[in-house]
Short mmCIF file of C-alpha atoms in Angstrom, two decimals:
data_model
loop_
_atom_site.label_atom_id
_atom_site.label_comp_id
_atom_site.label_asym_id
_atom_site.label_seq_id
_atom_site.Cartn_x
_atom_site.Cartn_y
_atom_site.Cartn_z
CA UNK A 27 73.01 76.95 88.66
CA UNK A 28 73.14 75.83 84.93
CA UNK A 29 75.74 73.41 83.89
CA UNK A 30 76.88 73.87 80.55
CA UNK A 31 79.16 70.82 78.76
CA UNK A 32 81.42 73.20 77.68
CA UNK A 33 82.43 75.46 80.49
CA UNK A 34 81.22 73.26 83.51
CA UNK A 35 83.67 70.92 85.33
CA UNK A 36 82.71 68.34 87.78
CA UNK A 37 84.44 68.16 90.82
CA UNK A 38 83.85 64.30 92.96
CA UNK A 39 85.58 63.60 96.00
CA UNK A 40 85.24 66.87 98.35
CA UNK A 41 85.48 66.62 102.16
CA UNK A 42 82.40 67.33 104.31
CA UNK A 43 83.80 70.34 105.50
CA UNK A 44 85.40 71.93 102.35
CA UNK A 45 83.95 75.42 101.11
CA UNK A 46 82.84 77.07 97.97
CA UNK A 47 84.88 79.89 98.55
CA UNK A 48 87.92 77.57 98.95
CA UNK A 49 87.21 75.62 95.72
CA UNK A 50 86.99 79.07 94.06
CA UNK A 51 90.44 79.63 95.14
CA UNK A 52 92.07 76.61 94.15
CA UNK A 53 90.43 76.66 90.43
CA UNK A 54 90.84 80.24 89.59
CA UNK A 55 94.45 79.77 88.75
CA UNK A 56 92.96 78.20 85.72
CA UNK A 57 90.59 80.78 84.78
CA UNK A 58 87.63 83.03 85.59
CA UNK A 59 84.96 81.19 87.14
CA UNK A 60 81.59 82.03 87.24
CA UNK A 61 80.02 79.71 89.57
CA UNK A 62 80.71 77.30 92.15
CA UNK A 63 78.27 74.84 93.59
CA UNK A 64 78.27 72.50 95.97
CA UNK A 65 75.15 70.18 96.67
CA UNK A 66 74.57 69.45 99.45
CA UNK A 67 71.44 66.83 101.33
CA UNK A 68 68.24 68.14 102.95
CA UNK A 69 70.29 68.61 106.38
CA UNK A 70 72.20 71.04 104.51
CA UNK A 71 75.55 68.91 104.62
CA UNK A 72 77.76 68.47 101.25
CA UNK A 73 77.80 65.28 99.73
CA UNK A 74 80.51 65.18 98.99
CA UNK A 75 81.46 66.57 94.80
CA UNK A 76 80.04 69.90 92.89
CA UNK A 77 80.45 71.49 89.99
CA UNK A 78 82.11 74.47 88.48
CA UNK A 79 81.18 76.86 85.66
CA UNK A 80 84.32 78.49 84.19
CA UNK A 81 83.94 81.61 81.72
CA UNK A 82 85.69 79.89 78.79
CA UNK A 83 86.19 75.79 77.83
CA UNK A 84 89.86 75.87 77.36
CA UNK A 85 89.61 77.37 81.73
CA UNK A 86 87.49 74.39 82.17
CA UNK A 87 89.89 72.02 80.13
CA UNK A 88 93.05 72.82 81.74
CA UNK A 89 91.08 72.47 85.26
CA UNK A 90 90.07 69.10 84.57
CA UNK A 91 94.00 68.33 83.34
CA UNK A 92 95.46 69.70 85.79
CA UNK A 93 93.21 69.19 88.99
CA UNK A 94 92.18 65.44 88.52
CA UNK A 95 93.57 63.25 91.15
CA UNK A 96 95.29 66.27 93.45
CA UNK A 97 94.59 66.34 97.00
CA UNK A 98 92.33 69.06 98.25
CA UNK A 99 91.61 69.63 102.33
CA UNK A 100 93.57 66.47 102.78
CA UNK A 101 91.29 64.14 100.25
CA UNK A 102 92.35 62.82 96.62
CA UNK A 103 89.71 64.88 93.69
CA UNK A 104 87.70 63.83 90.59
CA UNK A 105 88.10 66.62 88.30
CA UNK A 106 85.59 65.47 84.90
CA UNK A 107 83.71 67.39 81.92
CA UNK A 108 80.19 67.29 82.34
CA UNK A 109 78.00 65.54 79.93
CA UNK A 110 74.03 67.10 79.96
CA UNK A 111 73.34 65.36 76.58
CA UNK A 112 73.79 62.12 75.30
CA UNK A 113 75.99 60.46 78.09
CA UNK A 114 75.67 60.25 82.30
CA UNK A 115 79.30 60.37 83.36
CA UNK A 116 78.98 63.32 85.79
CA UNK A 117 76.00 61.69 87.15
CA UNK A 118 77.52 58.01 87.34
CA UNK A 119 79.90 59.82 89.70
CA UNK A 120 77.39 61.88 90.83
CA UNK A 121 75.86 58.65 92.35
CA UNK A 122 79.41 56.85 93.51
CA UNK A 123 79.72 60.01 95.46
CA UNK A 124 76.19 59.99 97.04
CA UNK A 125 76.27 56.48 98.38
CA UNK A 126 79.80 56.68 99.41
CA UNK A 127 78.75 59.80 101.27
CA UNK A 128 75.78 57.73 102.91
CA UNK A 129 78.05 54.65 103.62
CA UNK A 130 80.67 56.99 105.20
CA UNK A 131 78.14 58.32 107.39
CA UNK A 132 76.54 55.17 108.61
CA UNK A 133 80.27 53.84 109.28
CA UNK A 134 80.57 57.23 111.19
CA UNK A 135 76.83 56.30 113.30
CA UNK A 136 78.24 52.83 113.73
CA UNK A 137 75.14 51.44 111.48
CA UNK A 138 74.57 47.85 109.88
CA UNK A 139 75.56 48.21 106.33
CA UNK A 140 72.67 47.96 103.71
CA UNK A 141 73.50 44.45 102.70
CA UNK A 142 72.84 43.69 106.20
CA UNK A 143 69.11 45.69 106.82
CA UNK A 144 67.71 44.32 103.19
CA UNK A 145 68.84 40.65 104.54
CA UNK A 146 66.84 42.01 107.84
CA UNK A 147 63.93 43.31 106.06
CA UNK A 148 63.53 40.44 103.74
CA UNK A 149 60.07 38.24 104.39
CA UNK A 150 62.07 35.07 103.10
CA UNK A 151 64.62 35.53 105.76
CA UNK A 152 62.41 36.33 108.42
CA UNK A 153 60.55 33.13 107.36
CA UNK A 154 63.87 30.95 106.74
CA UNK A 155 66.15 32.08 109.82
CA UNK A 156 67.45 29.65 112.12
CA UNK A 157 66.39 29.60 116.14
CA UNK A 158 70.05 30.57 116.89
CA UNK A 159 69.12 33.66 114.83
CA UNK A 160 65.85 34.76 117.20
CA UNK A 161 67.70 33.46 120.40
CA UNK A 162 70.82 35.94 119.27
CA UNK A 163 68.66 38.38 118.74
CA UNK A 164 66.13 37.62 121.86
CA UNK A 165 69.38 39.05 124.24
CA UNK A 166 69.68 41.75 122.70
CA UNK A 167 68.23 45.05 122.78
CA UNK A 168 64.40 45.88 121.11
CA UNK A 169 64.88 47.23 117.78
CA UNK A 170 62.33 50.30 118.93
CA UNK A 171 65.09 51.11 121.80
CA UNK A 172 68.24 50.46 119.33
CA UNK A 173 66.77 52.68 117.19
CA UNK A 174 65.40 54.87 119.54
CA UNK A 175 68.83 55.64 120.72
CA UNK A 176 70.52 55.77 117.54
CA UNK A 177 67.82 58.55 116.26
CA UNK A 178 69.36 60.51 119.82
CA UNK A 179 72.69 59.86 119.03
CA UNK A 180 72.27 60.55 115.21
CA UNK A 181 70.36 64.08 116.31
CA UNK A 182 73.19 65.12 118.86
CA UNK A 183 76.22 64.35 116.38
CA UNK A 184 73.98 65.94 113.31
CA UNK A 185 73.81 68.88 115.78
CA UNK A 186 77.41 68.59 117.13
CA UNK A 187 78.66 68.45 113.52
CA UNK A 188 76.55 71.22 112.17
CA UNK A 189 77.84 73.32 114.74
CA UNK A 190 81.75 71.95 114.12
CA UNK A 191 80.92 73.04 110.70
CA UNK A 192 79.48 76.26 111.65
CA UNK A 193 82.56 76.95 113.48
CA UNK A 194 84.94 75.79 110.59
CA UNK A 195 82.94 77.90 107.93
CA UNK A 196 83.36 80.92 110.40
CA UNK A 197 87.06 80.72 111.23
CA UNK A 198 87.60 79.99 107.27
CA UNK A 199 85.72 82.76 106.16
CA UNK A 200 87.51 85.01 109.31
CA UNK A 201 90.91 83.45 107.92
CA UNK A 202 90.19 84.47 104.07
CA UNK A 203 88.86 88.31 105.03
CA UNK A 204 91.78 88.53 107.18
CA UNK A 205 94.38 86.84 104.67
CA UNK A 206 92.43 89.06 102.26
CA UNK A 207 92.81 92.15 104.37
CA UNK A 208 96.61 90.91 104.53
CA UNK A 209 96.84 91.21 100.95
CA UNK A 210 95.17 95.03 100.80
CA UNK A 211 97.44 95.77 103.57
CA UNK A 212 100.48 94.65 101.87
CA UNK A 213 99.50 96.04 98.34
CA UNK A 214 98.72 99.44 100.41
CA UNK A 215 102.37 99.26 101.86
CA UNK A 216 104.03 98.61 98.65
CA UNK A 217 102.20 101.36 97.21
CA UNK A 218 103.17 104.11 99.95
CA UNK A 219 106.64 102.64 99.80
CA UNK A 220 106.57 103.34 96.33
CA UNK A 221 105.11 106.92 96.38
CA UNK A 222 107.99 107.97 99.20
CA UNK A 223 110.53 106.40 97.05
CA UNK A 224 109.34 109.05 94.43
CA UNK A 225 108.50 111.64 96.95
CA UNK A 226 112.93 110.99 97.76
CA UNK A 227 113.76 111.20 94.48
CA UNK A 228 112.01 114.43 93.76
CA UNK A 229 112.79 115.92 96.84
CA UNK A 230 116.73 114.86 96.06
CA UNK A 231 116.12 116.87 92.12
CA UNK A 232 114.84 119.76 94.47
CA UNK A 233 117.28 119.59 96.72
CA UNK A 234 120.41 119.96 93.67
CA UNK A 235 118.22 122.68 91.89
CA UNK A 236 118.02 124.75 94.79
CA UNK A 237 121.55 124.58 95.32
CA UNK A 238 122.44 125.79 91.54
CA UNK A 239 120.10 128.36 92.29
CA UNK A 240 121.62 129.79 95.55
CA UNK A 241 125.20 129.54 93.56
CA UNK A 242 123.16 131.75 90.39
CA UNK A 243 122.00 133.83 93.38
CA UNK A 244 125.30 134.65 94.75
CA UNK A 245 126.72 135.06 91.44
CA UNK A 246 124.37 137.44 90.77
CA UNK A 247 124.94 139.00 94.07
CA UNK A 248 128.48 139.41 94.02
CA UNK A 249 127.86 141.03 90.00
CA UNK A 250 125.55 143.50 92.04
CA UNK A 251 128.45 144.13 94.73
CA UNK A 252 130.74 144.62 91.70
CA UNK A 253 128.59 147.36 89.69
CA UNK A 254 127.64 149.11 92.75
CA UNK A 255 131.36 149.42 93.37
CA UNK A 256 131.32 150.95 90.00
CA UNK A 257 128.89 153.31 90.32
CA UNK A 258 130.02 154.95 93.85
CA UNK A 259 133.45 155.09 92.04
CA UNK A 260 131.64 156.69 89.35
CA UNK A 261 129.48 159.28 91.33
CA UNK A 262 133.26 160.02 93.48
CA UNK A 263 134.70 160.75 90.44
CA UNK A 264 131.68 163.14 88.90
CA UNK A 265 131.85 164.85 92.31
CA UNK A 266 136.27 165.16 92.01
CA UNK A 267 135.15 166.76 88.73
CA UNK A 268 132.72 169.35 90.12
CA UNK A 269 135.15 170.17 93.35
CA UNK A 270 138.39 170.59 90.36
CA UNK A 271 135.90 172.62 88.10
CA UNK A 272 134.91 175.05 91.24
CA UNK A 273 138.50 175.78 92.28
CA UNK A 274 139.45 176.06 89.47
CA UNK A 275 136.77 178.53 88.88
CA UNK A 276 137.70 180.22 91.98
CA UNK A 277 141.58 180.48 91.20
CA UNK A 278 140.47 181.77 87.76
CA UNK A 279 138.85 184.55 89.88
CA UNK A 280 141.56 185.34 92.15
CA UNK A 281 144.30 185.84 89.07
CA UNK A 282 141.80 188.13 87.19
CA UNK A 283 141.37 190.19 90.72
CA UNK A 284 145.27 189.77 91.18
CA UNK A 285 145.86 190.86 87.95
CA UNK A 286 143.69 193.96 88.33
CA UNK A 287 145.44 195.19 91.38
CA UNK A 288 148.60 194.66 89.85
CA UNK A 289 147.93 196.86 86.56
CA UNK A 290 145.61 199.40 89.21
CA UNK A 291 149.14 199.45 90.60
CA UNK A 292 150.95 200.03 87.85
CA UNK A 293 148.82 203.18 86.77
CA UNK A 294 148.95 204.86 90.11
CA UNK A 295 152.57 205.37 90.58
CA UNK A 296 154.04 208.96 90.56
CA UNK A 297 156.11 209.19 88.29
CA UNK A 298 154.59 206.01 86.41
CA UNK A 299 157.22 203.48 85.49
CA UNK A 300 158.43 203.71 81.63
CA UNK A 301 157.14 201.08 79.35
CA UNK A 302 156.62 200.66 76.47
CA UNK A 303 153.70 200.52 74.21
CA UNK A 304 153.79 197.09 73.32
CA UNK A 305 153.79 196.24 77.23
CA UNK A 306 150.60 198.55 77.88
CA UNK A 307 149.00 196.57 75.01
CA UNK A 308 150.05 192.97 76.52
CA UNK A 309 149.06 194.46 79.72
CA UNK A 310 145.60 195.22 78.92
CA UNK A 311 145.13 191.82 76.90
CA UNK A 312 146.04 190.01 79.66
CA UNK A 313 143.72 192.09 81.65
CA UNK A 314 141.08 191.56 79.26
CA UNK A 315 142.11 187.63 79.57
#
């Protein structure tokens, strides 16, 4: 990871069991980040502060203002720039983080503190101590077998811890895919609810266009009614026409034969009647009529 002064943060203070995803999550309100790192011993356990590379300095800035002293998995943060060149003020903490870490976990094992095992280890001491020192230490156990027994006990609570950890790391990471997963679900929801709200509304326009178009409809329908009314009246009327033009046709026929008879008649009676000429000639222009 490469730590720039400008865009890297670090971060003192973390608990043991405390993530990079959730330090990711609790910084990103400040910014993108690019990369989180937390270091971590040869055993693979944290110890204990990291550092942060933000996209931009003014992310990295308002991180360090607004995350220094907060409380994070229960434990009060160092948020501080990062100095490569020309000062050690990420490191000094560096190191105050490192032995606490070490201190912590020999007050955890139930170890002498190192004041205590230099004293131990010094030759002048060893040379210098008083008889009440070798007769305290004459009842009690062999250093080989105190040792012995703390390397087993160390081992098994190493192991116990490791797999506490393991187990935290996995329920966290479970808990963030499924709070994640949550999230999807929910935006997923809102999205659907949003499309039927639409899909209503549309369906509602539908709805009141369809209904001005079945009033057009029977508009138009009872406009059809109307002119087919029309026309049957029309085609009645043509065919009233035809029947009057045919009887009348037919009476114009049976006057002209009437009439015939009637001057036939007239002609064939012995003595014929006396009339006049003007009567003959009315006669036979009606008859020509």
């Amino acid at each position: 990871m490469t730590v720039s002064d400008q865009t890297s943060v670090y971060v003192g203070g973390l608990a043991y069991d405390v993530t990079e995803d959730l330090i990711r999550s609790t910084f990103e309100e400040f910014g993108e980040i690019d990369k989180v790192k937390i270091i971590q011993d040869h055993d693979g356990q944290s110890r204990g502060y990291g550092f942060i590379t933000f996209a931009t300095s003014e992310a990295a800035n308002g991180a360090i203002y607004g995350m220094n002293g907060k409380v994070v998995a229960g434990r009060s943060i160092r948020v501080n720039e990062v100095k490569n060149r020309g000062g050690r003020d990420s490191y000094s903490y560096r190191d105050r983080d490192s032995r606490r870490d070490r201190e912590d976990r020999r007050d955890r094992y139930g170890r002498y503190s190192p004041k205590r095992r230099r004293r131990d280890r010094s030759p002048y001491y060893r040379r210098y101590r008083s008889p009440r020192d070798d007769t305290s230490r004459s009842v009690s156990p062999s250093p080989v077998s105190s040792y012995d027994r703390y390397d087993s006990t160390k081992a098994e609570k190493t192991k116990t811890s490791k797999e506490h950890n393991g187990d935290n790391s996995k329920v966290k990471e479970e808990l963030a895919k499924a709070l994640e997963l949550q999230r999807d679900r929910r935006e997923q929801v809102a999205t659907l609810q949003s499309d039927l709200n639409r899909a209503n509304k549309t369906s509602e326009e539908m709805l009141n266009k369809n209904k001005g178009l079945e009033q057009s409809l029977a508009n138009v329908t009872s406009m059809f009614n109307s002119h087919l009314d029309y026309l049957r009246q029309m085609k009645q009327a043509f065919a009233d026409v035809r029947n009057c033009k045919e009887k009348l046709r037919l009476a114009e026929h049976d006057l002209e034969m009437a009439f015939t008879d009637a001057v036939l008649g007239f002609e064939s009676l012995d003595p014929p009647l006396p009339h006049s000429n003007g009567e003959i000639k009315y006669l036979e222009a009606s008859k020509g009529f």
